[in-house]
Amino acid sequence: MTIKISEKDKVFQIATVAGWVKRTGMQVTIDEIDVVIYPLKTQNDTFIQVNEVESGGVVISIPISVIDTFVVDNRDKAIEYYKDNVIPLIQKKIEVNGLDKFRKEVEKAKSYMLEKYGEKPEIKDFEGESK
C-alpha cells in the first residue's frame, strides 16, 4: 500500500448528524483513498477520528488516553503517532473490506450526505483559515 501525508494541515468538512462541520486535520492518502486524521475531544473522552475526505464519513474512531493526547500535540509528533498507531488500522480496514467495496461505501455515503445536507464546502489550507 502506498501512503502519502499532506505537507500542511487543512480544514475539512466532516459529515455529522448536524450536517457539515469544520475540522482541522492531516490528509493521508492510502492507495488513492483520501482520509483526514485529527484528534476529537468530546465531553468525556478523546479520540483519533478518521474520516474519508470526499464523503466526510467516519472510517474509524480510536479512543486515546490522556497521555497520548500530549503525544499528538504538534504536527511532527502526530505524524509519527499516526504512522505507528492509526494508519495500520486504516490499512487493515481497507484490506479486510477490499478496495472496491470501500470505494462503493464512500460513494453511498457521499450521495447520502449530498441529498441530506447539500454540497460539501471546500477544503482549505489551515494557514489560510481566518480565526
Coordinates of C-alpha atoms in Angstrom, one line a residue:
M1 CA 0.0 0.0 0.0
T2 CA 1.2 3.5 -0.8
I3 CA 0.9 6.2 1.8
K4 CA 1.2 10.0 1.3
I5 CA 0.8 12.5 4.1
S6 CA -0.1 16.1 3.2
E7 CA 2.5 18.8 3.8
K8 CA 0.2 21.1 5.7
D9 CA -2.8 20.6 7.9
K10 CA -6.1 21.5 6.3
V11 CA -9.6 22.5 7.3
F12 CA -12.0 19.7 6.2
Q13 CA -15.8 19.4 6.2
I14 CA -16.9 16.3 8.2
A15 CA -20.3 14.7 7.9
T16 CA -22.2 14.7 11.2
V17 CA -25.8 14.2 12.2
A18 CA -26.0 18.1 12.4
G19 CA -24.6 18.4 8.8
W20 CA -21.2 19.6 7.7
V21 CA -18.8 20.6 10.4
K22 CA -15.3 22.1 10.1
R23 CA -12.4 20.0 11.5
T24 CA -8.6 20.7 11.1
G25 CA -6.6 17.7 10.4
M26 CA -3.9 15.9 8.4
Q27 CA -4.8 14.5 5.0
V28 CA -3.4 11.0 4.3
T29 CA -3.7 9.1 1.1
I30 CA -3.7 5.3 1.3
D31 CA -3.9 3.6 -2.1
E32 CA -5.8 6.5 -3.6
I33 CA -8.2 6.7 -0.7
D34 CA -8.0 10.2 0.9
V35 CA -8.7 10.4 4.6
V36 CA -8.3 13.1 7.2
I37 CA -6.9 12.2 10.7
Y38 CA -7.5 14.5 13.6
P39 CA -7.9 14.4 17.4
L40 CA -11.5 14.8 18.6
K41 CA -12.3 15.8 22.1
T42 CA -15.8 15.0 23.5
Q43 CA -17.1 15.9 26.8
N44 CA -15.8 12.8 28.4
D45 CA -13.2 11.3 26.1
T46 CA -10.6 12.0 23.4
F47 CA -10.4 10.1 20.1
I48 CA -8.3 10.0 17.0
Q49 CA -11.0 10.3 14.3
V50 CA -10.5 9.3 10.7
N51 CA -12.9 10.5 8.0
E52 CA -13.0 9.8 4.3
V53 CA -12.4 13.2 2.6
E54 CA -14.9 13.1 -0.3
S55 CA -17.9 11.9 1.7
G56 CA -16.9 13.2 5.1
G57 CA -18.0 9.9 6.6
V58 CA -16.3 8.2 9.5
V59 CA -13.8 5.4 8.7
I60 CA -12.7 4.7 12.2
S61 CA -12.7 6.3 15.6
I62 CA -9.9 5.3 18.1
P63 CA -10.1 6.2 21.8
I64 CA -6.8 7.6 23.1
S65 CA -5.6 8.1 26.6
V66 CA -4.9 11.5 28.2
I67 CA -1.2 10.8 28.0
D68 CA -1.4 10.1 24.2
T69 CA -3.1 13.5 23.7
F70 CA 0.2 15.1 24.6
V71 CA 1.9 12.8 22.0
V72 CA -0.2 14.3 19.2
D73 CA 0.1 18.0 20.4
N74 CA 2.2 19.0 17.4
R75 CA 2.3 18.0 13.8
D76 CA 5.7 16.2 13.8
K77 CA 4.8 14.0 16.8
A78 CA 1.3 13.5 15.4
I79 CA 2.7 12.2 12.1
E80 CA 4.8 9.6 14.0
Y81 CA 1.9 8.6 16.2
Y82 CA -0.4 8.2 13.2
K83 CA 2.2 6.2 11.2
D84 CA 2.6 3.8 14.1
N85 CA -0.9 3.6 15.6
V86 CA -3.6 4.8 13.2
I87 CA -2.5 4.3 9.6
P88 CA -2.0 0.5 10.1
L89 CA -5.6 0.2 11.4
I90 CA -6.9 2.1 8.3
Q91 CA -4.9 -0.1 6.0
K92 CA -6.3 -3.2 7.8
K93 CA -9.9 -1.9 7.4
I94 CA -9.3 -1.4 3.7
E95 CA -7.7 -4.8 3.2
V96 CA -10.4 -6.6 5.1
N97 CA -13.2 -4.9 3.2
G98 CA -11.4 -4.7 -0.2
L99 CA -10.7 -1.5 -2.1
D100 CA -13.7 -1.8 -4.4
K101 CA -16.2 -2.3 -1.6
F102 CA -14.6 0.6 0.3
R103 CA -15.0 2.9 -2.7
K104 CA -18.6 1.8 -3.1
E105 CA -19.3 2.7 0.5
V106 CA -17.7 6.1 0.0
E107 CA -20.0 6.8 -3.0
K108 CA -23.1 5.7 -1.0
A109 CA -22.1 8.0 1.9
K110 CA -21.3 10.9 -0.4
S111 CA -24.7 10.6 -2.1
Y112 CA -26.5 10.4 1.2
M113 CA -24.7 13.5 2.6
L114 CA -25.3 15.4 -0.6
E115 CA -29.0 14.6 -0.5
K116 CA -29.4 15.3 3.2
Y117 CA -27.1 18.3 3.8
G118 CA -26.3 19.7 0.3
E119 CA -23.0 20.3 -1.4
K120 CA -19.9 19.8 0.8
P121 CA -18.0 23.1 1.4
E122 CA -14.4 23.1 0.0
I123 CA -11.3 22.1 1.8
K124 CA -8.9 24.9 2.8
D125 CA -5.3 25.0 4.0
F126 CA -5.2 25.6 7.7
E127 CA -3.0 28.6 7.5
G128 CA -5.5 30.3 5.1
E129 CA -8.3 30.0 7.6
S130 CA -9.3 33.1 9.5
K131 CA -9.8 32.8 13.2

